[in-house]
PDB file of C-alpha atoms in Angstrom:
ATOM      1  CA  UNK A   1       9.024  21.321   7.794  1.00  0.00           C
ATOM      2  CA  UNK A   2       5.440  21.842   8.838  1.00  0.00           C
ATOM      3  CA  UNK A   3       3.085  19.090   7.690  1.00  0.00           C
ATOM      4  CA  UNK A   4      -0.329  20.364   8.765  1.00  0.00           C
ATOM      5  CA  UNK A   5      -2.805  20.166   5.880  1.00  0.00           C
ATOM      6  CA  UNK A   6      -6.003  22.163   6.199  1.00  0.00           C
ATOM      7  CA  UNK A   7      -8.160  19.073   6.710  1.00  0.00           C
ATOM      8  CA  UNK A   8      -6.067  17.175   9.259  1.00  0.00           C
ATOM      9  CA  UNK A   9      -8.301  14.787  11.214  1.00  0.00           C
ATOM     10  CA  UNK A  10      -7.743  13.466  14.739  1.00  0.00           C
ATOM     11  CA  UNK A  11     -10.507  11.065  15.732  1.00  0.00           C
ATOM     12  CA  UNK A  12     -11.793  11.699  19.266  1.00  0.00           C
ATOM     13  CA  UNK A  13     -10.913   9.119  21.939  1.00  0.00           C
ATOM     14  CA  UNK A  14      -8.174   7.536  19.805  1.00  0.00           C
ATOM     15  CA  UNK A  15      -4.373   7.606  19.755  1.00  0.00           C
ATOM     16  CA  UNK A  16      -4.251   9.570  16.462  1.00  0.00           C
ATOM     17  CA  UNK A  17      -2.672  12.654  18.038  1.00  0.00           C
ATOM     18  CA  UNK A  18      -0.001  10.545  19.766  1.00  0.00           C
ATOM     19  CA  UNK A  19       0.890   8.906  16.461  1.00  0.00           C
ATOM     20  CA  UNK A  20       1.053  12.319  14.787  1.00  0.00           C
ATOM     21  CA  UNK A  21       3.528  13.512  17.448  1.00  0.00           C
ATOM     22  CA  UNK A  22       5.636  10.344  17.171  1.00  0.00           C
ATOM     23  CA  UNK A  23       6.617  10.812  13.525  1.00  0.00           C
ATOM     24  CA  UNK A  24       9.752  12.904  13.892  1.00  0.00           C
ATOM     25  CA  UNK A  25      10.830  11.154  17.095  1.00  0.00           C
ATOM     26  CA  UNK A  26      10.457   7.581  15.879  1.00  0.00           C
ATOM     27  CA  UNK A  27      11.907   8.080  12.424  1.00  0.00           C
ATOM     28  CA  UNK A  28      14.666  10.615  13.130  1.00  0.00           C
ATOM     29  CA  UNK A  29      17.639  10.229  10.843  1.00  0.00           C
ATOM     30  CA  UNK A  30      15.627   9.622   7.676  1.00  0.00           C
ATOM     31  CA  UNK A  31      16.207  12.045   4.814  1.00  0.00           C
ATOM     32  CA  UNK A  32      13.495  12.788   2.280  1.00  0.00           C
ATOM     33  CA  UNK A  33      14.725  15.522  -0.067  1.00  0.00           C
ATOM     34  CA  UNK A  34      13.891  14.477  -3.655  1.00  0.00           C
ATOM     35  CA  UNK A  35      13.428  10.854  -2.510  1.00  0.00           C
ATOM     36  CA  UNK A  36      10.843   8.259  -3.536  1.00  0.00           C
ATOM     37  CA  UNK A  37       9.382   6.746  -0.371  1.00  0.00           C
ATOM     38  CA  UNK A  38       7.550   3.472   0.276  1.00  0.00           C
ATOM     39  CA  UNK A  39       5.282   3.657   3.346  1.00  0.00           C
ATOM     40  CA  UNK A  40       4.107   0.180   4.397  1.00  0.00           C
ATOM     41  CA  UNK A  41       1.542   0.634   7.140  1.00  0.00           C
ATOM     42  CA  UNK A  42       0.439   4.127   6.173  1.00  0.00           C
ATOM     43  CA  UNK A  43      -2.237   4.446   8.919  1.00  0.00           C
ATOM     44  CA  UNK A  44      -3.917   7.850   8.290  1.00  0.00           C
ATOM     45  CA  UNK A  45      -0.966   9.300   6.388  1.00  0.00           C
ATOM     46  CA  UNK A  46       1.025  11.180   9.053  1.00  0.00           C
ATOM     47  CA  UNK A  47       4.376   9.673   8.011  1.00  0.00           C
ATOM     48  CA  UNK A  48       3.665  10.361   4.337  1.00  0.00           C
ATOM     49  CA  UNK A  49       2.706  13.961   5.135  1.00  0.00           C
ATOM     50  CA  UNK A  50       5.947  14.461   7.041  1.00  0.00           C
ATOM     51  CA  UNK A  51       8.021  12.967   4.212  1.00  0.00           C
ATOM     52  CA  UNK A  52       6.348  15.194   1.607  1.00  0.00           C
ATOM     53  CA  UNK A  53       6.689  18.293   3.797  1.00  0.00           C
ATOM     54  CA  UNK A  54      10.413  17.559   4.017  1.00  0.00           C
ATOM     55  CA  UNK A  55      10.975  17.305   0.278  1.00  0.00           C
ATOM     56  CA  UNK A  56      10.001  13.769  -0.776  1.00  0.00           C
ATOM     57  CA  UNK A  57       9.328  13.612  -4.500  1.00  0.00           C
ATOM     58  CA  UNK A  58       6.668  10.899  -4.240  1.00  0.00           C
ATOM     59  CA  UNK A  59       5.263   8.555  -1.599  1.00  0.00           C
ATOM     60  CA  UNK A  60       3.549   5.237  -2.242  1.00  0.00           C
ATOM     61  CA  UNK A  61       1.622   4.041   0.794  1.00  0.00           C
ATOM     62  CA  UNK A  62      -0.199   0.843   1.763  1.00  0.00           C
ATOM     63  CA  UNK A  63      -2.907   0.740   4.434  1.00  0.00           C
ATOM     64  CA  UNK A  64      -5.278  -2.230   4.742  1.00  0.00           C
ATOM     65  CA  UNK A  65      -7.781  -0.868   7.259  1.00  0.00           C
ATOM     66  CA  UNK A  66     -10.616   0.805   5.292  1.00  0.00           C
ATOM     67  CA  UNK A  67     -11.306   3.621   7.776  1.00  0.00           C
ATOM     68  CA  UNK A  68      -7.630   4.541   8.127  1.00  0.00           C
ATOM     69  CA  UNK A  69      -7.216   4.388   4.353  1.00  0.00           C
ATOM     70  CA  UNK A  70     -10.129   6.772   3.739  1.00  0.00           C
ATOM     71  CA  UNK A  71      -8.717   9.303   6.219  1.00  0.00           C
ATOM     72  CA  UNK A  72      -5.254   8.998   4.639  1.00  0.00           C
ATOM     73  CA  UNK A  73      -6.814   9.683   1.233  1.00  0.00           C
ATOM     74  CA  UNK A  74      -8.326  12.903   2.594  1.00  0.00           C
ATOM     75  CA  UNK A  75      -5.109  13.969   4.330  1.00  0.00           C
ATOM     76  CA  UNK A  76      -3.018  13.419   1.205  1.00  0.00           C
ATOM     77  CA  UNK A  77      -5.450  14.637  -1.437  1.00  0.00           C
ATOM     78  CA  UNK A  78      -3.715  16.625  -4.156  1.00  0.00           C
ATOM     79  CA  UNK A  79      -0.223  15.671  -2.979  1.00  0.00           C
ATOM     80  CA  UNK A  80       2.420  13.580  -4.721  1.00  0.00           C
ATOM     81  CA  UNK A  81       1.245  10.387  -3.066  1.00  0.00           C
ATOM     82  CA  UNK A  82      -0.306   7.136  -4.297  1.00  0.00           C
ATOM     83  CA  UNK A  83      -2.225   5.041  -1.757  1.00  0.00           C
ATOM     84  CA  UNK A  84      -3.377   1.424  -1.874  1.00  0.00           C
ATOM     85  CA  UNK A  85      -6.028  -0.066   0.416  1.00  0.00           C
ATOM     86  CA  UNK A  86      -3.999  -3.213   0.895  1.00  0.00           C
ATOM     87  CA  UNK A  87      -1.779  -5.064   3.348  1.00  0.00           C
ATOM     88  CA  UNK A  88       1.764  -5.883   2.272  1.00  0.00           C
ATOM     89  CA  UNK A  89       2.853  -9.401   3.149  1.00  0.00           C
ATOM     90  CA  UNK A  90       4.724 -12.407   1.816  1.00  0.00           C
ATOM     91  CA  UNK A  91       3.164 -14.373  -1.008  1.00  0.00           C
ATOM     92  CA  UNK A  92       3.177 -17.442   1.255  1.00  0.00           C
ATOM     93  CA  UNK A  93       0.733 -15.934   3.739  1.00  0.00           C
ATOM     94  CA  UNK A  94      -1.874 -14.757   1.260  1.00  0.00           C
ATOM     95  CA  UNK A  95      -1.607 -16.459  -2.092  1.00  0.00           C
ATOM     96  CA  UNK A  96      -5.188 -15.514  -2.946  1.00  0.00           C
ATOM     97  CA  UNK A  97      -4.646 -11.771  -2.459  1.00  0.00           C
ATOM     98  CA  UNK A  98      -7.019 -11.758   0.528  1.00  0.00           C
ATOM     99  CA  UNK A  99      -6.120 -12.087   4.206  1.00  0.00           C
ATOM    100  CA  UNK A 100      -7.714 -11.514   7.611  1.00  0.00           C
ATOM    101  CA  UNK A 101      -6.833  -8.266   9.370  1.00  0.00           C
ATOM    102  CA  UNK A 102      -7.438  -8.529  13.118  1.00  0.00           C
ATOM    103  CA  UNK A 103      -8.424  -5.550  15.241  1.00  0.00           C
ATOM    104  CA  UNK A 104     -10.330  -4.521  18.338  1.00  0.00           C
ATOM    105  CA  UNK A 105     -13.126  -2.240  17.077  1.00  0.00           C
ATOM    106  CA  UNK A 106     -13.690  -0.769  20.554  1.00  0.00           C
ATOM    107  CA  UNK A 107     -10.005   0.051  21.148  1.00  0.00           C
ATOM    108  CA  UNK A 108      -8.714   3.652  21.081  1.00  0.00           C
ATOM    109  CA  UNK A 109      -5.608   2.310  19.327  1.00  0.00           C
ATOM    110  CA  UNK A 110      -6.520   2.723  15.670  1.00  0.00           C
ATOM    111  CA  UNK A 111      -3.029   1.714  14.515  1.00  0.00           C
ATOM    112  CA  UNK A 112      -2.814  -1.719  16.127  1.00  0.00           C
ATOM    113  CA  UNK A 113      -4.323  -3.860  13.360  1.00  0.00           C
ATOM    114  CA  UNK A 114      -2.467  -7.056  12.490  1.00  0.00           C
ATOM    115  CA  UNK A 115      -2.534  -9.994  10.097  1.00  0.00           C
ATOM    116  CA  UNK A 116      -1.674 -12.169  13.089  1.00  0.00           C
ATOM    117  CA  UNK A 117      -4.361 -13.436  15.460  1.00  0.00           C
ATOM    118  CA  UNK A 118      -4.164 -11.998  18.960  1.00  0.00           C
ATOM    119  CA  UNK A 119      -6.561 -12.356  21.879  1.00  0.00           C
ATOM    120  CA  UNK A 120      -9.963 -10.714  21.633  1.00  0.00           C
ATOM    121  CA  UNK A 121      -9.610  -9.482  18.090  1.00  0.00           C
ATOM    122  CA  UNK A 122     -12.105  -9.627  15.247  1.00  0.00           C
ATOM    123  CA  UNK A 123     -10.958 -10.405  11.712  1.00  0.00           C
ATOM    124  CA  UNK A 124     -12.001  -8.660   8.510  1.00  0.00           C
ATOM    125  CA  UNK A 125     -11.067  -9.553   4.946  1.00  0.00           C
ATOM    126  CA  UNK A 126      -8.558  -7.171   3.358  1.00  0.00           C
ATOM    127  CA  UNK A 127      -6.661  -7.142   0.087  1.00  0.00           C
ATOM    128  CA  UNK A 128      -2.993  -8.038   0.119  1.00  0.00           C
ATOM    129  CA  UNK A 129      -0.019  -7.088  -2.019  1.00  0.00           C
ATOM    130  CA  UNK A 130       3.193  -9.101  -2.005  1.00  0.00           C
ATOM    131  CA  UNK A 131       6.317  -7.381  -0.747  1.00  0.00           C
ATOM    132  CA  UNK A 132       7.939  -8.085  -4.108  1.00  0.00           C
ATOM    133  CA  UNK A 133       5.113  -6.359  -5.991  1.00  0.00           C
ATOM    134  CA  UNK A 134       5.214  -3.324  -3.689  1.00  0.00           C
ATOM    135  CA  UNK A 135       8.974  -2.937  -4.125  1.00  0.00           C
ATOM    136  CA  UNK A 136       8.600  -3.103  -7.916  1.00  0.00           C
ATOM    137  CA  UNK A 137       6.292  -0.042  -8.107  1.00  0.00           C
ATOM    138  CA  UNK A 138       9.109   2.545  -8.128  1.00  0.00           C
ATOM    139  CA  UNK A 139      12.910   2.762  -7.658  1.00  0.00           C
ATOM    140  CA  UNK A 140      12.455   3.539  -3.952  1.00  0.00           C
ATOM    141  CA  UNK A 141      15.099   5.409  -1.956  1.00  0.00           C
ATOM    142  CA  UNK A 142      13.458   5.088   1.478  1.00  0.00           C
ATOM    143  CA  UNK A 143      11.313   2.270   2.891  1.00  0.00           C
ATOM    144  CA  UNK A 144       9.335   2.563   6.145  1.00  0.00           C
ATOM    145  CA  UNK A 145       7.579  -0.499   7.592  1.00  0.00           C
ATOM    146  CA  UNK A 146       5.186  -0.420  10.547  1.00  0.00           C
ATOM    147  CA  UNK A 147       2.772  -3.352  10.292  1.00  0.00           C
ATOM    148  CA  UNK A 148       2.250  -4.760  13.797  1.00  0.00           C
ATOM    149  CA  UNK A 149       4.248  -7.980  13.507  1.00  0.00           C
ATOM    150  CA  UNK A 150       3.819  -8.346   9.759  1.00  0.00           C
ATOM    151  CA  UNK A 151       7.448  -7.263   9.358  1.00  0.00           C
ATOM    152  CA  UNK A 152       8.587 -10.769  10.323  1.00  0.00           C
ATOM    153  CA  UNK A 153       6.849 -12.241   7.250  1.00  0.00           C
ATOM    154  CA  UNK A 154       8.739  -9.976   4.833  1.00  0.00           C
ATOM    155  CA  UNK A 155      11.948 -11.087   3.142  1.00  0.00           C
ATOM    156  CA  UNK A 156      14.031  -7.943   3.584  1.00  0.00           C
ATOM    157  CA  UNK A 157      16.815  -9.439   1.488  1.00  0.00           C
ATOM    158  CA  UNK A 158      14.593  -8.451  -1.469  1.00  0.00           C
ATOM    159  CA  UNK A 159      15.280  -4.736  -0.895  1.00  0.00           C
ATOM    160  CA  UNK A 160      16.727  -3.413  -4.168  1.00  0.00           C
ATOM    161  CA  UNK A 161      20.008  -1.517  -4.393  1.00  0.00           C
ATOM    162  CA  UNK A 162      18.165   1.784  -4.854  1.00  0.00           C
ATOM    163  CA  UNK A 163      16.957   1.646  -1.222  1.00  0.00           C
ATOM    164  CA  UNK A 164      19.477   3.533   0.935  1.00  0.00           C
ATOM    165  CA  UNK A 165      17.397   4.076   4.097  1.00  0.00           C
ATOM    166  CA  UNK A 166      15.082   1.714   5.982  1.00  0.00           C
ATOM    167  CA  UNK A 167      12.873   2.508   8.979  1.00  0.00           C
ATOM    168  CA  UNK A 168      11.198  -0.299  10.902  1.00  0.00           C
ATOM    169  CA  UNK A 169       8.997  -0.689  13.917  1.00  0.00           C
ATOM    170  CA  UNK A 170       9.685  -4.077  15.474  1.00  0.00           C
ATOM    171  CA  UNK A 171       6.850  -5.576  17.522  1.00  0.00           C
ATOM    172  CA  UNK A 172       7.145  -8.080  20.345  1.00  0.00           C
ATOM    173  CA  UNK A 173       3.567  -9.330  20.699  1.00  0.00           C
ATOM    174  CA  UNK A 174       4.759 -12.909  20.330  1.00  0.00           C
ATOM    175  CA  UNK A 175       7.714 -14.321  22.261  1.00  0.00           C
ATOM    176  CA  UNK A 176       9.588 -15.618  19.208  1.00  0.00           C
ATOM    177  CA  UNK A 177       9.381 -12.191  17.570  1.00  0.00           C
ATOM    178  CA  UNK A 178      11.587 -10.841  20.362  1.00  0.00           C
ATOM    179  CA  UNK A 179      13.858 -13.854  20.778  1.00  0.00           C
ATOM    180  CA  UNK A 180      14.326 -14.839  17.120  1.00  0.00           C
ATOM    181  CA  UNK A 181      12.628 -12.570  14.593  1.00  0.00           C
ATOM    182  CA  UNK A 182      13.997  -9.164  15.587  1.00  0.00           C
ATOM    183  CA  UNK A 183      17.605 -10.304  15.582  1.00  0.00           C
ATOM    184  CA  UNK A 184      17.137 -11.979  12.211  1.00  0.00           C
ATOM    185  CA  UNK A 185      15.808  -8.741  10.702  1.00  0.00           C
ATOM    186  CA  UNK A 186      18.771  -6.760  12.050  1.00  0.00           C
ATOM    187  CA  UNK A 187      21.263  -9.315  10.695  1.00  0.00           C
ATOM    188  CA  UNK A 188      19.551  -9.306   7.287  1.00  0.00           C
ATOM    189  CA  UNK A 189      19.863  -5.516   7.042  1.00  0.00           C
ATOM    190  CA  UNK A 190      23.511  -5.625   8.151  1.00  0.00           C
ATOM    191  CA  UNK A 191      24.247  -8.266   5.506  1.00  0.00           C
ATOM    192  CA  UNK A 192      22.818  -5.864   2.905  1.00  0.00           C
ATOM    193  CA  UNK A 193      25.271  -3.181   4.018  1.00  0.00           C
ATOM    194  CA  UNK A 194      22.942  -1.133   6.236  1.00  0.00           C
ATOM    195  CA  UNK A 195      24.246   0.484   9.414  1.00  0.00           C
ATOM    196  CA  UNK A 196      21.950   1.571  12.242  1.00  0.00           C
ATOM    197  CA  UNK A 197      21.661   5.317  12.704  1.00  0.00           C
ATOM    198  CA  UNK A 198      18.918   4.736  15.283  1.00  0.00           C
ATOM    199  CA  UNK A 199      19.345   1.321  16.878  1.00  0.00           C
ATOM    200  CA  UNK A 200      16.254  -0.612  17.959  1.00  0.00           C
ATOM    201  CA  UNK A 201      16.067  -1.694  21.607  1.00  0.00           C
ATOM    202  CA  UNK A 202      15.803  -5.474  21.294  1.00  0.00           C
ATOM    203  CA  UNK A 203      15.907  -6.341  24.996  1.00  0.00           C
ATOM    204  CA  UNK A 204      13.603  -5.437  27.850  1.00  0.00           C
ATOM    205  CA  UNK A 205       9.885  -5.531  28.571  1.00  0.00           C
ATOM    206  CA  UNK A 206       8.664  -2.981  25.989  1.00  0.00           C
ATOM    207  CA  UNK A 207       6.222  -4.246  23.352  1.00  0.00           C
ATOM    208  CA  UNK A 208       7.783  -2.443  20.368  1.00  0.00           C
ATOM    209  CA  UNK A 209      10.844  -0.503  19.256  1.00  0.00           C
ATOM    210  CA  UNK A 210      11.900   1.513  16.194  1.00  0.00           C
ATOM    211  CA  UNK A 211      15.113   1.489  14.214  1.00  0.00           C
ATOM    212  CA  UNK A 212      16.521   3.409  11.247  1.00  0.00           C
ATOM    213  CA  UNK A 213      19.275   2.119   8.982  1.00  0.00           C
ATOM    214  CA  UNK A 214      21.297   3.651   6.141  1.00  0.00           C
ATOM    215  CA  UNK A 215      23.781   2.363   3.574  1.00  0.00           C
ATOM    216  CA  UNK A 216      26.033   4.111   1.079  1.00  0.00           C
TER     217      UNK A 216
END
């Protein structure tokens, strides 16, 4: 389906348009018809727009970066979507409900904000929501997670039985994410009965990869 609202915004000199074009390619295999969708790492709402255009009943999205969140609110205004200006993480990382989000303000990449310190980045305080609390909002059918390394802090064994499809972007900005974390995430999903319908590429030099899993 087409997901072009009247007020779609692409910021000049950013990667917004590239991210818009990536949605169907990166998350192919997901089904949305009459589903309740959890979008962790909502960015400016392109994934949520695509899900709603393809029949999703409701989307709940989390986006910690204030500028991205405000644009997502505009993109999704009047639609069956609830947005939170918050990062989703484990309770162990942010017991106080506040964490540092690190970004490069001068970078054209407006999606590459992370709770993990990386070279040359500036931190800002953002609200956090525990993964458990996010999962408890609705009986979700589909969960998408794209949080720049934050995926390794989430206990995916907490996914409730209602969740039948999971989409993840795995990031390799730290060596142990590639060598240890990514494989652990895949094994956790397999133990929950998920089978890959789009397998992530865990080996090589690339800095990220996407995967989609489904269970009966």
